[in-house]
Short mmCIF file of C-alpha atoms and ligand atoms in Angstrom, two decimals:
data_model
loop_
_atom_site.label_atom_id
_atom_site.label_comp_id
_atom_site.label_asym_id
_atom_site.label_seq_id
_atom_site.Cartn_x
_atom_site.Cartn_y
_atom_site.Cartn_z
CA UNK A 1 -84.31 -18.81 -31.14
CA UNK A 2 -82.24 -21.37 -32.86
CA UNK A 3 -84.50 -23.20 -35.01
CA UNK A 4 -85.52 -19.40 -36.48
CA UNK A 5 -85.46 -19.33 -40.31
CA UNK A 6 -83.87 -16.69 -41.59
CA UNK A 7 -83.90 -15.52 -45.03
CA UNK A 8 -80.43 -13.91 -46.07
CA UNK A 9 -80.59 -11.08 -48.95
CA UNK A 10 -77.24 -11.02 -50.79
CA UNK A 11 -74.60 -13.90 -51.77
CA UNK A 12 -71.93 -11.85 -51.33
CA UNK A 13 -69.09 -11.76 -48.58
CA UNK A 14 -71.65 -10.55 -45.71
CA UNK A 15 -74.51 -12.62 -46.72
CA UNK A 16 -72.18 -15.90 -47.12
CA UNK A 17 -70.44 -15.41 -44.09
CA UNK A 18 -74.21 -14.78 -41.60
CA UNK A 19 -75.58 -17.78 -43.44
CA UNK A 20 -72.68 -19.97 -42.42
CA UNK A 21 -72.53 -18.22 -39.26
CA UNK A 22 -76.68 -18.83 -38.61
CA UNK A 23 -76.04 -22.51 -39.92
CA UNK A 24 -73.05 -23.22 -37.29
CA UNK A 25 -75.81 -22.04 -34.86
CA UNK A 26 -78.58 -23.90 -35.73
CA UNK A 27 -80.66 -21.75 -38.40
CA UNK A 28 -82.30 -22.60 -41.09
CA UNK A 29 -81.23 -20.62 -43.53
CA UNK A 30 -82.58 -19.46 -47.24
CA UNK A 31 -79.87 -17.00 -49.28
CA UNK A 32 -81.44 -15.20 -52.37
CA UNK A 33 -78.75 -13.56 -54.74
CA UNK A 34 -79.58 -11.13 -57.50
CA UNK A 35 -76.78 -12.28 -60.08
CA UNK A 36 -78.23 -15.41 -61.98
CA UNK A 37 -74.58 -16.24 -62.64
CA UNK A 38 -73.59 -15.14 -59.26
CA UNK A 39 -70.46 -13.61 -60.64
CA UNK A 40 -67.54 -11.74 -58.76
CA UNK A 41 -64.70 -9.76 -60.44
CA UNK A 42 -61.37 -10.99 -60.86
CA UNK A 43 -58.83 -8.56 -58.43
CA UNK A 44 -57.94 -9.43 -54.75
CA UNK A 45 -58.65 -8.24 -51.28
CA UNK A 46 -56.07 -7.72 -48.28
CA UNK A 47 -57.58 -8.09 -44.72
CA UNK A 48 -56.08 -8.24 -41.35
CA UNK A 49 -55.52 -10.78 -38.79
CA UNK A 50 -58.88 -9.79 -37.17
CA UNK A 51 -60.51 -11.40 -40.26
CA UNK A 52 -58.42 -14.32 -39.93
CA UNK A 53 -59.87 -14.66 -36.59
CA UNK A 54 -63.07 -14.23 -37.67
CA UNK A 55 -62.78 -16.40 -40.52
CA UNK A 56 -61.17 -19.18 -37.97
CA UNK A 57 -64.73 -18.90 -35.80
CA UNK A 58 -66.69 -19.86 -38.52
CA UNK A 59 -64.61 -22.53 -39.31
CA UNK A 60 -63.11 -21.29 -42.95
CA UNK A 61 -59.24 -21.23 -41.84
CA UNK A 62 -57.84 -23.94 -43.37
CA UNK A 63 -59.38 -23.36 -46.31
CA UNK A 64 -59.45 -19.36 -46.54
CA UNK A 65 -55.75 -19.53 -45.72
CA UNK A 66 -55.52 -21.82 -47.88
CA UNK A 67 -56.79 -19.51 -51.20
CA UNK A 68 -54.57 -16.78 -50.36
CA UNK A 69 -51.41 -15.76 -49.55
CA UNK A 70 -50.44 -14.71 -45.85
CA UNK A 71 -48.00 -11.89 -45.22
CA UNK A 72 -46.43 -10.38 -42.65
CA UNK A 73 -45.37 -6.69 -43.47
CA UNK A 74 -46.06 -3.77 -45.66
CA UNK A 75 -43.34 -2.06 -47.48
CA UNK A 76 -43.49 1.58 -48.00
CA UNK A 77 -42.03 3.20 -51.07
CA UNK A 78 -41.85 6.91 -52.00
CA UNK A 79 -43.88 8.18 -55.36
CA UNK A 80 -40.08 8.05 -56.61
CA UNK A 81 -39.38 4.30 -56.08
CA UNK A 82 -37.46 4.91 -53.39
CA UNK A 83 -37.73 2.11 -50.44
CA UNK A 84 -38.59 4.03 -46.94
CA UNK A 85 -40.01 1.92 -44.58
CA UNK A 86 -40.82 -1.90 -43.76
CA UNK A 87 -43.60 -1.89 -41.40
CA UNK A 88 -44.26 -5.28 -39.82
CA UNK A 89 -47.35 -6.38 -38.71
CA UNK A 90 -48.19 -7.27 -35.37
CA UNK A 91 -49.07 -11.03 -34.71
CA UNK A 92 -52.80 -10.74 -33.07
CA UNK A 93 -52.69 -14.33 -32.72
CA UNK A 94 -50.31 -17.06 -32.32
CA UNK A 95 -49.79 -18.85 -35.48
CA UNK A 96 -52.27 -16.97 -37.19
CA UNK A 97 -50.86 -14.67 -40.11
CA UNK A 98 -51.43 -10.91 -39.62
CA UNK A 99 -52.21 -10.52 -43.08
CA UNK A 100 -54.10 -12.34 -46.33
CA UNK A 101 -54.24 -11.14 -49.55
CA UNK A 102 -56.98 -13.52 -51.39
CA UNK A 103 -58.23 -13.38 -55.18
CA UNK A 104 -62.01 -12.16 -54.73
CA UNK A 105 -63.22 -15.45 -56.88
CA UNK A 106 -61.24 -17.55 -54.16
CA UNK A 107 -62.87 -16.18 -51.02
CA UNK A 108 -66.69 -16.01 -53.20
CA UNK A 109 -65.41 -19.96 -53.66
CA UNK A 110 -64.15 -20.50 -50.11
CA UNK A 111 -67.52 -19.06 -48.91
CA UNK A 112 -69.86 -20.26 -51.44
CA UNK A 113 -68.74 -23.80 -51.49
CA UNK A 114 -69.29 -23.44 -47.28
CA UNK A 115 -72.54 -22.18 -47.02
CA UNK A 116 -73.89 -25.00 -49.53
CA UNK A 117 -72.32 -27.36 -47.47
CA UNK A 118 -73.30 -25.87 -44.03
CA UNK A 119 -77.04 -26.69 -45.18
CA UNK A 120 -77.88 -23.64 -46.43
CA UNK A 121 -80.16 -23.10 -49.49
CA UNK A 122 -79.10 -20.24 -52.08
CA UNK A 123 -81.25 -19.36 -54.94
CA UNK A 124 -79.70 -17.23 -57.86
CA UNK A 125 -81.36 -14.89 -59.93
CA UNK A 126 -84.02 -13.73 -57.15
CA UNK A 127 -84.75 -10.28 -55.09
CA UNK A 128 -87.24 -9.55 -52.51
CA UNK A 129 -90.08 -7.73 -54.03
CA UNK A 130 -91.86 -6.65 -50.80
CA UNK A 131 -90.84 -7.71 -47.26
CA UNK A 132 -94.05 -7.54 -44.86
CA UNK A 133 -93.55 -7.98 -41.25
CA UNK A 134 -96.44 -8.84 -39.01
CA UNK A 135 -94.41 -8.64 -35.73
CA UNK A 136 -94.88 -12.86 -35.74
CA UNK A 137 -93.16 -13.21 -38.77
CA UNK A 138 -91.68 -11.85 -42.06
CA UNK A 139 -93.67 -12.81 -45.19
CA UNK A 140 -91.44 -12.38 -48.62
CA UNK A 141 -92.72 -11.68 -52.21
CA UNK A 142 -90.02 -12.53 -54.61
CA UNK A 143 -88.83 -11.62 -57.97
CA UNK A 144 -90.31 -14.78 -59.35
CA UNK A 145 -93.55 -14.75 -57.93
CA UNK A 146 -93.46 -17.03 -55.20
CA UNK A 147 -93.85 -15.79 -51.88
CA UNK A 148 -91.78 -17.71 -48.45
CA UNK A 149 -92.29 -16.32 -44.71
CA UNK A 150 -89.49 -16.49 -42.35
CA UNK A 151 -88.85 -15.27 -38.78
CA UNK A 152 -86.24 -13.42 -39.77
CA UNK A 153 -84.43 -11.19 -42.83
CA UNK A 154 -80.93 -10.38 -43.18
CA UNK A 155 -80.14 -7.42 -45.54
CA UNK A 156 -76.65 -8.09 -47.07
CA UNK A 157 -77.07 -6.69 -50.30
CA UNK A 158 -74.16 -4.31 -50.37
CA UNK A 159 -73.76 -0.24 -50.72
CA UNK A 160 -77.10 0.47 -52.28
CA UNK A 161 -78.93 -2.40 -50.88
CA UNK A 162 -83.04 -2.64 -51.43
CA UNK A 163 -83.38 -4.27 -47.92
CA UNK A 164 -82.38 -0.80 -46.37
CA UNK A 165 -84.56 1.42 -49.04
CA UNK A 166 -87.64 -0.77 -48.00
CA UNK A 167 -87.37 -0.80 -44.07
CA UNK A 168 -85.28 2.86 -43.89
CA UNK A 169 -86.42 4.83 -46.93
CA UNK A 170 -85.15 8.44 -45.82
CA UNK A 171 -81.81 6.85 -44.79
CA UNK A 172 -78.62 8.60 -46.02
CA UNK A 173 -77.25 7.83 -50.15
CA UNK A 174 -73.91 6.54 -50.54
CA UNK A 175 -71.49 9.35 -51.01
CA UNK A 176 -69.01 9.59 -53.71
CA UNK A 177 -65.16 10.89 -52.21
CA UNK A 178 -63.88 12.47 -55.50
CA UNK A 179 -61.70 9.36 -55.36
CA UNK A 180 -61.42 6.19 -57.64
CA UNK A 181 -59.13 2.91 -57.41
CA UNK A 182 -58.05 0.97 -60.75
CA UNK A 183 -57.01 -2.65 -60.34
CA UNK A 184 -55.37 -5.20 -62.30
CA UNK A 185 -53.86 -8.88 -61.99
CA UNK A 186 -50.46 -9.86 -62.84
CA UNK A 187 -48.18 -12.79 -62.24
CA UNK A 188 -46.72 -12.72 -59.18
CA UNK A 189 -42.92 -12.57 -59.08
CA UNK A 190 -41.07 -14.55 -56.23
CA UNK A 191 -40.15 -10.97 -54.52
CA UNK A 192 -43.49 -9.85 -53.94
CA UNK A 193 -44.14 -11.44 -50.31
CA UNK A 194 -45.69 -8.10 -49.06
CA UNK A 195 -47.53 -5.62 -49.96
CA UNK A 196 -46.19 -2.90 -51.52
CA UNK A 197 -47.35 0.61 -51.14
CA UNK A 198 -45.88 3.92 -53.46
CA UNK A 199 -47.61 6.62 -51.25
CA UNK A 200 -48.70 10.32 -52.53
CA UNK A 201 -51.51 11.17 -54.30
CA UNK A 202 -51.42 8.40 -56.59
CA UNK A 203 -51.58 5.25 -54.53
CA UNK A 204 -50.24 2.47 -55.90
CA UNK A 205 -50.16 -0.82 -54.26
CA UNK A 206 -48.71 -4.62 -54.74
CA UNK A 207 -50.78 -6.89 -53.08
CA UNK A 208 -49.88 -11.20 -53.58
CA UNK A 209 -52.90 -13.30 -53.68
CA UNK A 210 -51.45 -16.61 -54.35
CA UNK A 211 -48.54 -18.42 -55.14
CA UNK A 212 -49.05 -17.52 -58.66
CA UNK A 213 -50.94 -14.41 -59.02
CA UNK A 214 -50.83 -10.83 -57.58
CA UNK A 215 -52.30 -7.70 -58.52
CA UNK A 216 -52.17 -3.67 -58.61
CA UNK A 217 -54.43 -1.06 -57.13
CA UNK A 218 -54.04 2.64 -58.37
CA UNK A 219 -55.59 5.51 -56.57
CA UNK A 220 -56.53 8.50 -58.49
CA UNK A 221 -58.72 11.52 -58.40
CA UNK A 222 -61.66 11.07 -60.57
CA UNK A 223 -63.19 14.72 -60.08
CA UNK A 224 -66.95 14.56 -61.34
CA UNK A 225 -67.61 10.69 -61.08
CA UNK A 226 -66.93 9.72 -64.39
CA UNK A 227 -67.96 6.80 -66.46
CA UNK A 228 -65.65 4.53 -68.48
CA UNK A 229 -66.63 2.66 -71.09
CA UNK A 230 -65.30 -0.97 -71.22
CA UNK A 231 -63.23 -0.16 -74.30
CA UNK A 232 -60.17 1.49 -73.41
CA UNK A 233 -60.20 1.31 -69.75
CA UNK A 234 -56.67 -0.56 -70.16
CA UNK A 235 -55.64 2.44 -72.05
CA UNK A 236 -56.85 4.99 -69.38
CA UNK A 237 -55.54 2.77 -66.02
CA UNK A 238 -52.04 2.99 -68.55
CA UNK A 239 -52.57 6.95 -68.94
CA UNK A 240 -53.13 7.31 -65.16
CA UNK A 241 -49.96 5.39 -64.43
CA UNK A 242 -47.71 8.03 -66.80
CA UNK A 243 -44.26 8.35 -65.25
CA UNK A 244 -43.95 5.46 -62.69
CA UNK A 245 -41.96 4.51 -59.89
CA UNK A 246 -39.28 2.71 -62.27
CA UNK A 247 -39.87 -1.02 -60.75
CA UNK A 248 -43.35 -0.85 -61.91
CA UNK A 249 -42.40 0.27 -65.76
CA UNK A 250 -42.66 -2.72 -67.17
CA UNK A 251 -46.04 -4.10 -65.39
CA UNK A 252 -47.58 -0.85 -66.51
CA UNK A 253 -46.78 -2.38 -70.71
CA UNK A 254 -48.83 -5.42 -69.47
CA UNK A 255 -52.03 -3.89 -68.61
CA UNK A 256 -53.39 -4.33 -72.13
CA UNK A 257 -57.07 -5.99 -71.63
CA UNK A 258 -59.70 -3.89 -71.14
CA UNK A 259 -62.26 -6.81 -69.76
CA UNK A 260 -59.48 -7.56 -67.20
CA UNK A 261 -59.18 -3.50 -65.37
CA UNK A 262 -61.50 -3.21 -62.44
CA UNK A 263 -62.45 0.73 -62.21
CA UNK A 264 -64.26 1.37 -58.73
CA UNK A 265 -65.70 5.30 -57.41
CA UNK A 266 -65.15 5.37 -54.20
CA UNK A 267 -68.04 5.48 -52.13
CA UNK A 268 -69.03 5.28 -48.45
CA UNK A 269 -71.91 5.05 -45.81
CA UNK A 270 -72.90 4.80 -41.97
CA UNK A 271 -75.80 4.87 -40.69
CA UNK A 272 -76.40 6.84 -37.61
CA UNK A 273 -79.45 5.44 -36.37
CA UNK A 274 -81.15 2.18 -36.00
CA UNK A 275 -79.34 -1.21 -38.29
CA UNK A 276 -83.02 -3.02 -38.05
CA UNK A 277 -86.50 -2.77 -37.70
CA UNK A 278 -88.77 -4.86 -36.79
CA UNK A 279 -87.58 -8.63 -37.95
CA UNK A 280 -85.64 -7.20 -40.50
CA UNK A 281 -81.43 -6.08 -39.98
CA UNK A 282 -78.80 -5.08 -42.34
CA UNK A 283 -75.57 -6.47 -42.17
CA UNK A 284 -71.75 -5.40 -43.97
CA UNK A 285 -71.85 -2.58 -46.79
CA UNK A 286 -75.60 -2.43 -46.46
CA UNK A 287 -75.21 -0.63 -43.15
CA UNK A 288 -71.73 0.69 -43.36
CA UNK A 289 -69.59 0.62 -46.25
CA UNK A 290 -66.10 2.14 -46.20
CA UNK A 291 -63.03 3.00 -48.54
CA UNK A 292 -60.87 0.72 -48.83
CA UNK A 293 -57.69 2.77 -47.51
CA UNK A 294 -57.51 0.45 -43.96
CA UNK A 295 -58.35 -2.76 -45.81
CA UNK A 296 -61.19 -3.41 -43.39
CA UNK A 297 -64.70 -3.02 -45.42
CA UNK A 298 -65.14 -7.12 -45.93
CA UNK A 299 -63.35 -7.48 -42.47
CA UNK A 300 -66.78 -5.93 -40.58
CA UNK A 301 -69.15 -7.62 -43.02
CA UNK A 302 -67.45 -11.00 -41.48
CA UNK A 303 -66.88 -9.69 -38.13
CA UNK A 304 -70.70 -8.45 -37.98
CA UNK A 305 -71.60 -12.17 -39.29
CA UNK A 306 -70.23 -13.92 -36.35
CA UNK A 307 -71.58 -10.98 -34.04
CA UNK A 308 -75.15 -11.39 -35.50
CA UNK A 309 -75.28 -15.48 -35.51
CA UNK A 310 -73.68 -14.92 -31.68
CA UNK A 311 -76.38 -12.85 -30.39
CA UNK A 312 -79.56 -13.99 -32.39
CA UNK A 313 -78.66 -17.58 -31.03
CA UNK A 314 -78.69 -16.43 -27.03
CA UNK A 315 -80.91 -13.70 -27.17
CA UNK A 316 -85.11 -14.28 -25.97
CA UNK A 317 -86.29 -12.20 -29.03
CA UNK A 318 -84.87 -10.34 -32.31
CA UNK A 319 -85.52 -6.86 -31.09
CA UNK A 320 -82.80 -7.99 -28.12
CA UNK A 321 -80.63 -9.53 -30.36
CA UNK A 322 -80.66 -6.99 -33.10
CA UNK A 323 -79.90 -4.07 -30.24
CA UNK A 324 -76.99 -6.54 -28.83
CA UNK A 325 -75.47 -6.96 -32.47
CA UNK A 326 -75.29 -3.26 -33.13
CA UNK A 327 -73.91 -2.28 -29.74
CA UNK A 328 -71.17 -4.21 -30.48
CA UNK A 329 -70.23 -3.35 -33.76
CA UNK A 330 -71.68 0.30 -33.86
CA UNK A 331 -68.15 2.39 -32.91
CA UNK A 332 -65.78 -0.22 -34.51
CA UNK A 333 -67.47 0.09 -37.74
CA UNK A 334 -67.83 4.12 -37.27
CA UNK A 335 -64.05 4.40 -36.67
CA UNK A 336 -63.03 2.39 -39.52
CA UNK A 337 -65.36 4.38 -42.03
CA UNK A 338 -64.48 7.77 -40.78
CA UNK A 339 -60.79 6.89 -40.47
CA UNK A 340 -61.13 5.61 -44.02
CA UNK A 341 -62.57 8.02 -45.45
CA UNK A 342 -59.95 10.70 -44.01
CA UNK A 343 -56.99 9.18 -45.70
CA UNK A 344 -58.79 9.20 -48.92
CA UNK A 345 -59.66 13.02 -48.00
CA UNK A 346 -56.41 13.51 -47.24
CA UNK A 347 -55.10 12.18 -50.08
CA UNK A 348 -57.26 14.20 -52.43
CA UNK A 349 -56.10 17.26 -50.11
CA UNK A 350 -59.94 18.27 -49.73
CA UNK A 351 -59.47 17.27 -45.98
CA UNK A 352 -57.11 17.79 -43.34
CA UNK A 353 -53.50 15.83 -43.37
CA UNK A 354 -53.63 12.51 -41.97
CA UNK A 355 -50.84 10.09 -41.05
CA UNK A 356 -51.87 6.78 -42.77
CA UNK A 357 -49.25 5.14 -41.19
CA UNK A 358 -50.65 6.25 -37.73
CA UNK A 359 -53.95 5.47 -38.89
CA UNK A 360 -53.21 2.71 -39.76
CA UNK A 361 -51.37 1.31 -36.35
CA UNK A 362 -54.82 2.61 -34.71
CA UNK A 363 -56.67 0.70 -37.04
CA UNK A 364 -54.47 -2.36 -36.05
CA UNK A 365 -54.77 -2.02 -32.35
CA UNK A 366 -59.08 -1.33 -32.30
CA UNK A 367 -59.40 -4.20 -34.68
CA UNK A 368 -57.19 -6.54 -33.19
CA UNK A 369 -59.44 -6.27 -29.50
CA UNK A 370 -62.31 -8.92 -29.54
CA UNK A 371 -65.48 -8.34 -30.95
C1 FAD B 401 -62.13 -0.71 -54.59
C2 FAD B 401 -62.46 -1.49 -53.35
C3 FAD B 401 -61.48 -2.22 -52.72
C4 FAD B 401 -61.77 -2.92 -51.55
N1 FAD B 401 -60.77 -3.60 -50.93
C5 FAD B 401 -61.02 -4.21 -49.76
C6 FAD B 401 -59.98 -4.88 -49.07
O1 FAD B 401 -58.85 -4.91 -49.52
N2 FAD B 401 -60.30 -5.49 -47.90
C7 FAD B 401 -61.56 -5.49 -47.39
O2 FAD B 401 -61.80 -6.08 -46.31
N3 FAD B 401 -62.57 -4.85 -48.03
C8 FAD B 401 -62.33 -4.22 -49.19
N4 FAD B 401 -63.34 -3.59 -49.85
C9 FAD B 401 -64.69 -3.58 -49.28
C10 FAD B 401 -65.46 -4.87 -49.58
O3 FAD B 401 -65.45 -5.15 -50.97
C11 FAD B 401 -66.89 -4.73 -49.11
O4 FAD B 401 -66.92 -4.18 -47.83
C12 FAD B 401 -67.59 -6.09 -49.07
O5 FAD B 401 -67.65 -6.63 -50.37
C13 FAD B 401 -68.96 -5.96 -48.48
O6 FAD B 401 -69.63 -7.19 -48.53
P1 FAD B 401 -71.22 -7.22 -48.59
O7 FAD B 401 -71.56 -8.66 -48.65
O8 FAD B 401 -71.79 -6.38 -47.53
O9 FAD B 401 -71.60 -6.51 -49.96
P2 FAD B 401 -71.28 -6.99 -51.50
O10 FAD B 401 -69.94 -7.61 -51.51
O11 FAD B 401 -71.58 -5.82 -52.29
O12 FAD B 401 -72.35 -8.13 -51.71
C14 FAD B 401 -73.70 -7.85 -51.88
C15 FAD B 401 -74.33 -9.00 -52.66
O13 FAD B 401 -75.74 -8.78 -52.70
C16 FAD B 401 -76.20 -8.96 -54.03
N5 FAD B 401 -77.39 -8.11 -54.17
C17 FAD B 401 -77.44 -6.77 -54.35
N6 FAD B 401 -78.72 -6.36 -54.37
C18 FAD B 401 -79.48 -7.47 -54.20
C19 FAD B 401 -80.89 -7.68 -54.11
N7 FAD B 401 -81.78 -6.68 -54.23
N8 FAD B 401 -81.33 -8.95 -53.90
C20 FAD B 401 -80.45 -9.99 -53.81
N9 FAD B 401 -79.13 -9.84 -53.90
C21 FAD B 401 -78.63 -8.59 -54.05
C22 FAD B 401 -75.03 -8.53 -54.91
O14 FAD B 401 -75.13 -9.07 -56.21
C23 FAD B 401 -73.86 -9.08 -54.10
O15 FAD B 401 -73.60 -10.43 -54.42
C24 FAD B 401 -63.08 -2.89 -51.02
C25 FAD B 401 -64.08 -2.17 -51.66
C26 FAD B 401 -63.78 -1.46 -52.82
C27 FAD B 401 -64.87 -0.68 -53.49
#
């Protein structure tokens, strides 16, 4: 099935990373994006070495590596300030580091600048109006009119994806937890080579994403959902962060700019049943999107990429291919969203206590087996 063409929905991390993975195999590959300015915020993401793994099969190492800044243990402190616990990370791979924190407009960089290269085509400012599948073929009516037909459509279009409303529409909503995360960049100063964690029921966390630049996540409750206005979000990250853990008093005066706060509800969704029908799959949030309390939501968007490109290019037909790719991903992906979401629950205390530490080392040891 090599010389399929596949049209990818999404130019985000899941849809970047299937299009370079269907290029290394031999695709030909279209990527539509919604964003005309194909835009991505300005905070960071940690991942494990399992994504570094992943990242090395597609060929992004050097360069992902590169963008970011590798680590090798997280320090725990208590709400307090008080250090308790170094907890290193174990080496899944020789030479590889166990961890990367990486600015999100790095990796979109990293990725983008691939899949262009790799051959791929991306078009900006387009969605899929209506996606009709014959059984020979899918035939795709775009935003702009045009129409394109293709053996084959990824959905990667994240939590509330339109690929998964058209070909599933009584699957399950994305769930709010009651939980919200607050994030901000800072300079990073030469003793932050780890991420730092204040646990309790305000999370805060440390995380270096470069040589130069690091930034802060804040968990809070956000009862009800609410909306923030852009104006005064600075003000409200500052309010949540009253009383802090005295070595973070004086980043807490710097977070001043209201355009630069990221404020994200927590969300998450699995679904149960099928991940495709027909010549159509979904791939990364679009089929199972997670909290990011085990760092790992981007992770299985990559890790499904490889898996996807890996089967579609040995398999006889789609339907076999399709089955193959969600076999293999189906419990690693449920673990990691269920495990997820319990620390969050647990956090919130509107689920039973969980050890995020233990979690955490589970986390470690499922992800770190091959996928
Ligand atoms: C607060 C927070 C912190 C996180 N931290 C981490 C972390 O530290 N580590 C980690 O691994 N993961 C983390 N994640 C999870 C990670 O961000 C997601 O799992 C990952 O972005 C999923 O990639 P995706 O490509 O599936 O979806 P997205 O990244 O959402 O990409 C979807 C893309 O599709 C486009 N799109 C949407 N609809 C359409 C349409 N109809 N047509 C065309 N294009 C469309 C969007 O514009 C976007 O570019 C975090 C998530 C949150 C909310």
């Amino acid at each position: 099935m090599n010389s399929a063409s596949v049209l990818v929905i999404g130019g985000g991390i899941g849809g970047l990373t299937a299009a370079i993975a269907l290029r290394q195999k031999g695709f030909a590959v279209d990527v539509i994006e919604k964003d005309p300015d194909w835009a991505v915020y300005g905070v960071g993401i940690l991942q494990q070495a399992n994504v570094v793994r992943a990242m090395a099969q597609l060929g992004l190492f050097e360069d992902y590596v590169g963008a970011g800044f590798g680590f090798d243990a997280v320090e725990i402190f208590a709400p307090t300030g008080q250090h308790m616990a170094t907890i290193k990370s174990p080496r899944v791979i020789e030479n590889y580091p166990p961890n990367i924190g990486i600015g999100r407009r790095a990796l979109h960089k990293v990725l983008g600048d691939r899949t262009i290269a790799a051959g791929a085509k991306v078009r900006l400012g387009i969605t899929a109006e209506r996606l009709d599948d014959d059984g020979a073929g899918v035939t795709v009516t775009f935003s702009d009119g045009t129409t394109g037909r293709y053996d084959l459509v990824v959905g990667a279009d994240g939590l509330y994806s339109k690929t998964r409303t058209q070909i599933f529409p009584d699957a399950p909503k994305p769930e709010f937890t009651g939980q919200a995360v607050w994030r901000y960049n800072f300079a990073r100063p030469p003793e932050i080579v780890n991420l730092h964690n204040y646990v309790g029921q305000r999370g805060i966390g440390l995380a270096p994403l470069s040589q130069t630049l690091m930034y802060m996540f804040l968990t809070t409750p956000e009862p009800g959902n609410p909306r923030f206005e852009r104006k005064g979000l600075a003000a409200a990250m500052q309010a949540r962060l009253a009383d802090p853990p005295p070595a973070l008093a004086p980043l807490v005066t710097q977070i001043t700019d209201d355009a630069e706060v990221v404020y994200k509800p927590l969300e998450w969704l699995f679904l149960e049943g099928a991940w495709h029908k027909g010549r159509v799959v979904l791939l990364g949030d679009a089929v199972h999107a997670t909290t990011p309390h085990l760092g790992q939501g981007a992770g299985m968007a990559i890790e499904d990429s490889v898996v996807l490109a890996d089967e579609l290019a040995r398999a006889a037909s789609p339907e076999q291919a399709f089955l193959a790719y969600r076999e293999r991903r189906f419990a690693r992906c449920k673990f990691l969203v269920e495990a997820s979401r319990s620390v969050c629950y647990s956090q919130l205390g509107t689920g039973p206590h969980v050890d995020h530490a233990q979690v955490t080392r589970e986390m470690l040891a499922l992800t770190a087996q091959p996928i």
